[in-house]
XYZ file of C-alpha atoms in Angstrom:
391
model
C -23.855 2.714 -7.332
C -23.730 0.293 -10.519
C -24.385 3.573 -12.535
C -21.099 5.007 -10.664
C -18.654 1.717 -10.959
C -19.779 1.773 -14.740
C -18.492 5.403 -15.547
C -15.091 4.702 -13.712
C -15.038 1.748 -16.297
C -16.035 3.736 -19.304
C -13.352 6.235 -18.265
C -10.548 3.705 -17.515
C -11.352 2.008 -21.139
C -11.120 5.049 -22.189
C -7.786 6.654 -20.851
C -5.818 3.681 -19.241
C -2.836 3.657 -22.091
C -2.316 -0.214 -23.389
C 1.302 -0.226 -22.658
C 0.203 0.268 -18.748
C -2.432 -1.892 -18.949
C -0.342 -4.973 -20.168
C 2.811 -4.248 -18.013
C -0.149 -4.551 -14.476
C -2.090 -7.383 -16.565
C 1.194 -9.458 -16.716
C 1.989 -8.680 -13.448
C 5.057 -6.188 -14.209
C 5.777 -3.814 -11.776
C 4.571 -0.222 -13.616
C 8.215 1.946 -14.063
C 7.938 5.233 -12.564
C 6.753 7.184 -15.877
C 3.862 4.960 -15.798
C 3.166 5.880 -12.679
C 3.322 9.379 -12.743
C 1.682 9.078 -16.237
C -1.488 7.465 -14.877
C -1.654 9.867 -12.181
C -1.592 13.062 -14.297
C -4.245 11.324 -16.516
C -6.495 11.337 -12.790
C -5.732 14.456 -12.122
C -6.599 16.109 -15.289
C -10.321 13.998 -14.030
C -10.225 15.753 -10.816
C -9.854 12.244 -9.650
C -5.784 10.993 -8.228
C -7.186 12.113 -4.461
C -10.863 9.921 -4.514
C -10.802 10.170 -0.716
C -10.226 13.739 -0.838
C -12.922 16.570 -0.689
C -13.294 19.074 -2.797
C -11.611 22.063 -1.209
C -8.463 20.304 -1.741
C -9.015 19.139 -5.564
C -10.537 15.502 -4.417
C -14.289 14.616 -5.900
C -15.861 14.616 -2.501
C -16.867 11.177 -2.808
C -18.640 8.945 -0.390
C -16.864 5.988 1.750
C -18.287 3.757 -0.532
C -17.635 5.459 -3.987
C -13.820 5.860 -2.425
C -13.858 1.679 -2.040
C -15.702 1.044 -5.533
C -13.065 3.239 -7.156
C -10.466 1.012 -5.757
C -12.516 -1.951 -6.437
C -12.469 -0.820 -10.676
C -8.944 0.246 -10.591
C -7.963 -3.027 -9.336
C -9.616 -5.391 -11.390
C -9.143 -2.766 -14.163
C -5.725 -3.570 -14.097
C -4.472 -0.060 -13.085
C -1.387 0.887 -11.660
C -1.931 2.100 -7.850
C -2.264 5.431 -6.824
C 0.963 6.522 -4.611
C -0.297 5.843 -1.438
C 2.017 7.506 0.909
C 1.139 10.566 -0.662
C -2.652 10.349 -1.513
C -4.000 7.868 0.910
C -1.816 9.159 4.371
C -0.024 11.707 4.318
C -2.441 13.803 2.535
C -5.076 13.234 4.663
C -3.309 13.918 7.706
C -2.071 17.430 6.993
C -5.645 18.259 6.437
C -6.777 17.224 9.914
C -3.331 18.364 11.657
C -1.464 20.546 9.447
C -1.109 24.074 9.302
C -2.808 26.311 6.196
C 1.458 26.927 5.108
C 1.770 23.356 5.125
C -1.445 22.478 3.591
C -0.826 25.285 0.494
C 2.678 23.889 -0.467
C 2.287 20.148 0.152
C -1.196 19.096 -1.126
C -1.536 20.833 -4.172
C 1.812 19.054 -5.817
C 0.660 15.844 -3.864
C -2.611 15.520 -5.416
C -0.880 15.914 -9.185
C 2.230 13.689 -8.109
C 4.957 16.609 -8.377
C 5.702 15.635 -4.442
C 5.817 11.654 -3.580
C 6.394 10.080 0.025
C 8.061 7.578 1.611
C 7.065 6.491 5.023
C 10.151 6.823 7.791
C 8.664 4.593 10.346
C 10.075 1.089 10.737
C 13.839 0.866 12.055
C 16.604 -1.727 12.513
C 15.486 -2.091 15.980
C 11.974 -1.358 15.719
C 9.801 -2.726 12.901
C 7.072 -4.925 14.441
C 7.053 -2.414 17.887
C 7.209 1.316 15.976
C 7.122 2.718 19.805
C 11.099 1.551 20.296
C 11.913 3.910 17.550
C 15.462 5.615 18.758
C 16.004 7.751 15.545
C 17.096 11.497 17.676
C 15.496 14.210 16.555
C 17.035 17.620 18.703
C 15.596 20.956 18.236
C 18.365 23.797 17.747
C 18.312 27.452 16.078
C 15.045 26.398 14.238
C 15.788 23.569 13.043
C 15.702 19.809 14.039
C 18.707 17.801 13.806
C 18.041 14.581 13.305
C 20.346 11.325 13.399
C 19.594 7.776 12.943
C 18.209 4.912 10.367
C 15.052 3.662 9.001
C 15.017 0.390 7.323
C 12.206 -1.222 4.824
C 11.742 2.428 3.452
C 9.052 1.251 0.122
C 9.972 3.468 -2.597
C 12.497 5.904 -0.637
C 14.946 5.886 -4.058
C 11.929 8.042 -5.463
C 10.456 9.761 -3.152
C 11.049 13.783 -2.941
C 9.361 13.492 0.954
C 9.269 11.584 3.997
C 6.889 11.878 6.725
C 9.172 10.219 9.621
C 8.722 9.469 13.367
C 11.564 10.687 15.303
C 12.185 10.928 18.921
C 11.811 14.111 20.166
C 11.860 13.445 24.585
C 13.819 10.648 25.184
C 13.450 10.980 28.915
C 9.484 10.578 28.185
C 7.722 7.720 30.649
C 6.168 5.635 27.857
C 7.717 4.907 24.635
C 4.544 6.139 23.058
C 5.131 9.632 24.381
C 8.181 11.888 23.309
C 7.566 10.888 19.609
C 6.954 13.840 16.808
C 6.341 13.605 13.380
C 8.304 15.386 10.802
C 8.141 15.927 7.098
C 11.884 15.857 5.399
C 13.145 16.861 1.947
C 14.974 14.234 0.957
C 17.475 15.856 -0.743
C 18.395 17.185 2.333
C 22.387 16.673 2.957
C 22.762 13.707 6.039
C 20.526 11.427 4.000
C 21.639 8.831 3.116
C 20.022 5.956 0.919
C 21.018 2.437 0.252
C 19.539 0.070 -1.488
C 17.888 -3.229 0.147
C 17.777 -5.809 -3.135
C 14.547 -8.747 -2.016
C 14.681 -12.123 -2.612
C 13.084 -11.639 -5.997
C 15.835 -9.382 -7.213
C 13.279 -6.144 -6.839
C 14.666 -3.133 -5.564
C 11.619 -2.075 -3.411
C 12.685 -1.417 0.221
C 15.792 0.715 1.587
C 17.599 1.352 4.224
C 18.017 5.091 5.383
C 20.612 7.054 7.139
C 20.518 10.336 8.724
C 23.841 11.894 9.985
C 23.106 15.584 11.543
C 20.615 15.728 8.893
C 18.611 19.432 9.235
C 14.689 20.125 9.030
C 13.159 22.895 9.715
C 11.612 23.390 12.782
C 8.417 24.800 11.065
C 8.061 21.288 8.820
C 6.842 19.514 12.613
C 3.020 17.695 11.972
C 0.526 19.226 14.486
C 2.367 19.209 18.263
C 5.847 17.778 19.608
C 5.405 14.999 21.386
C 2.285 13.740 19.464
C 3.462 11.961 17.185
C 2.086 8.634 17.984
C -1.080 9.382 17.645
C -0.881 11.068 13.746
C 0.771 7.368 13.167
C -2.026 5.319 14.595
C -4.657 7.291 12.449
C -2.380 6.956 9.764
C -1.691 2.762 10.592
C -5.480 2.320 10.580
C -6.434 3.885 7.168
C -3.533 1.922 5.441
C -4.890 -1.513 6.948
C -8.162 -0.252 5.761
C -6.468 -0.201 2.171
C -4.819 -3.645 2.347
C -7.902 -6.031 2.318
C -7.387 -6.328 -1.557
C -10.592 -8.130 -2.263
C -10.676 -6.812 -5.793
C -7.037 -8.640 -6.471
C -8.376 -11.910 -4.418
C -11.119 -11.706 -6.666
C -9.053 -11.584 -9.708
C -6.801 -14.146 -8.607
C -9.827 -16.369 -8.042
C -10.880 -16.073 -11.609
C -7.238 -16.841 -12.838
C -7.490 -19.725 -10.940
C -10.345 -21.286 -12.383
C -9.094 -20.739 -15.942
C -5.706 -22.229 -15.044
C -7.272 -25.600 -13.208
C -10.070 -25.565 -16.159
C -7.088 -25.587 -18.700
C -4.850 -27.841 -16.830
C -5.255 -31.947 -17.620
C -5.120 -33.729 -14.064
C -5.439 -37.598 -15.052
C -7.112 -37.185 -18.000
C -9.453 -34.448 -16.899
C -9.301 -30.867 -16.648
C -8.013 -29.933 -12.891
C -10.978 -28.552 -12.115
C -13.138 -31.330 -12.171
C -11.250 -33.365 -9.289
C -13.229 -32.574 -6.214
C -10.158 -32.121 -3.956
C -9.352 -29.255 -6.431
C -12.971 -27.870 -6.137
C -12.925 -27.953 -2.202
C -9.701 -25.895 -2.367
C -10.734 -23.201 -4.875
C -14.596 -23.382 -3.065
C -12.577 -22.763 0.302
C -10.480 -19.916 -1.129
C -14.337 -18.131 -2.838
C -15.785 -18.938 0.991
C -13.145 -16.541 2.545
C -13.198 -13.624 -0.322
C -16.928 -13.173 0.521
C -16.934 -13.322 4.003
C -14.044 -10.606 3.590
C -16.031 -8.811 1.265
C -18.940 -8.438 3.741
C -16.301 -7.876 6.683
C -14.895 -4.824 4.652
C -18.288 -3.731 3.739
C -19.082 -3.360 7.240
C -16.737 -0.960 7.593
C -17.492 0.774 4.934
C -21.203 1.259 6.427
C -19.976 2.438 9.557
C -17.937 4.986 7.903
C -20.815 6.033 6.279
C -22.033 6.981 9.359
C -19.614 9.180 10.993
C -17.640 6.443 12.461
C -13.713 6.708 12.602
C -11.785 3.383 11.287
C -10.261 2.074 14.697
C -8.282 -1.038 15.665
C -10.756 -3.461 14.606
C -9.468 -3.157 10.597
C -6.403 -5.084 11.450
C -9.028 -8.165 10.747
C -8.847 -6.888 6.985
C -5.132 -6.839 6.845
C -4.700 -9.994 8.487
C -7.406 -11.602 6.719
C -6.751 -9.787 3.323
C -2.670 -10.304 2.849
C -3.151 -14.067 3.930
C -5.836 -15.033 1.477
C -3.377 -13.703 -1.071
C -0.519 -15.842 -0.122
C -2.709 -18.844 -0.127
C -4.547 -18.163 -3.741
C -0.620 -17.454 -5.357
C 0.241 -21.324 -3.438
C -3.152 -22.581 -5.352
C -2.075 -21.134 -8.633
C 1.219 -22.267 -8.207
C -0.225 -25.679 -7.552
C -2.266 -25.389 -10.788
C 0.376 -24.581 -12.540
C 3.017 -27.123 -11.715
C 6.950 -26.853 -12.353
C 6.010 -24.825 -15.757
C 5.185 -21.744 -13.444
C 8.937 -21.797 -11.637
C 10.556 -19.271 -14.131
C 11.743 -16.172 -13.079
C 12.973 -13.079 -14.025
C 13.404 -9.799 -12.405
C 14.428 -7.601 -15.336
C 10.854 -8.548 -16.993
C 9.020 -7.841 -13.435
C 10.199 -4.356 -13.658
C 9.353 -3.356 -16.797
C 12.817 -3.577 -19.070
C 10.917 -5.526 -21.193
C 7.151 -5.052 -22.415
C 4.492 -6.637 -21.547
C 1.615 -8.549 -23.733
C -1.685 -8.665 -23.298
C -1.621 -12.621 -23.284
C 0.336 -12.601 -20.886
C -2.118 -12.349 -18.121
C -2.382 -15.892 -18.177
C 0.928 -17.313 -19.306
C 1.746 -19.373 -16.168
C 5.729 -17.990 -16.854
C 4.047 -15.017 -14.975
C 3.089 -16.801 -11.566
C 6.418 -17.219 -9.969
C 6.691 -13.499 -10.050
C 3.466 -12.327 -8.943
C 4.065 -15.078 -6.097
C 8.107 -13.455 -5.079
C 5.748 -10.086 -4.933
C 3.434 -11.012 -2.334
C 5.757 -13.199 -0.316
C 6.074 -10.378 2.163
C 2.358 -9.565 2.332
C 1.909 -11.098 5.472
C 4.746 -9.295 6.978
C 5.065 -5.127 5.162
C 2.309 -3.085 7.216
C 2.595 -4.900 9.656
C 2.739 -8.637 10.162
C 0.047 -10.959 10.773
C 1.435 -11.735 14.538
C 1.091 -7.948 14.980
C -2.470 -7.929 13.494
C -3.190 -10.480 15.994
C -1.764 -9.216 18.697
C -3.657 -5.605 18.007
C -7.015 -7.749 17.629
C -6.607 -9.499 20.780
C -5.114 -6.649 22.814
C -6.871 -3.962 22.068
C -10.042 -5.052 20.320
C -10.996 -8.616 22.437
C -9.074 -6.594 25.703
C -7.378 -10.156 26.671
């Protein structure tokens, strides 16, 4: 595995464009052009879909290699690959899609020609997705869709949405009667309304469907079985949210900042109380890495990711926020300035911005929602209690 990691690092060093690296190092959101450029570079190498088999244009890597690749990309300031397409709907189509869907969507998703968003949460169905009310009625070869979605990440940049809709409102259980549709975002009857976050960034959206007509052939798998597909996607998403490499990078930055910050005449890192905080954070990262490796080993032996992976999302997201708090504690008031325009890449970043305390507030604003997005910490604890511990 050391040789594989070295190969990935060498490729990144030789091929990641300087402006893209600088933006990611400084904590900016990479622009859409940067994301597309990096995905094309990886696609040309055959690495843009690291978790895909050769049959669909992937490298056919083992789970260990996929995880190692992701870690090296995060550690070396690469922009993220489009998880909705590469990490979620692509593998789902390989398993449940028909041949026509595979032929139409997979290659264009791998190369970045198709970008995706996820239509799950609704104004009245966020943490409990099974309460969704967006309705789809089959009529003359089309599903007529009415309803609303909310907190839809990057919908304003997406070409397609994989969307949960209710096709049988009379189903006995709320999890039944749900289907998954692939929806062209240019379909008449779809309205996208931006949600500007407290950090000043447009990342989330509201989506409204008013008699939007979706071809019946864009149904994934069987009608009324969408909940099973959604659960599979959520397990994969939560595995990918451990963020151990990012946590390692934040810890290293914290140590550098604490060494450069003076407190009562000595570097902050020499203060016993702060050294203990750093030590506790490092132990938590090591524990998270060990648990994540256990899931990797189980997957290599043929096991599927189950509800247990919620522990990775729960622990990883809380670690990110705790490390940000420690960074802000070390920086003090110097870490407070914040410019949303700079965060969105309207001004070029510099390589030395990685340790500039003026970027810390932007990082913290960005990760405030880590324990909410992708399933809140409360929901993760409930999943663990009910489905793992059977309490």
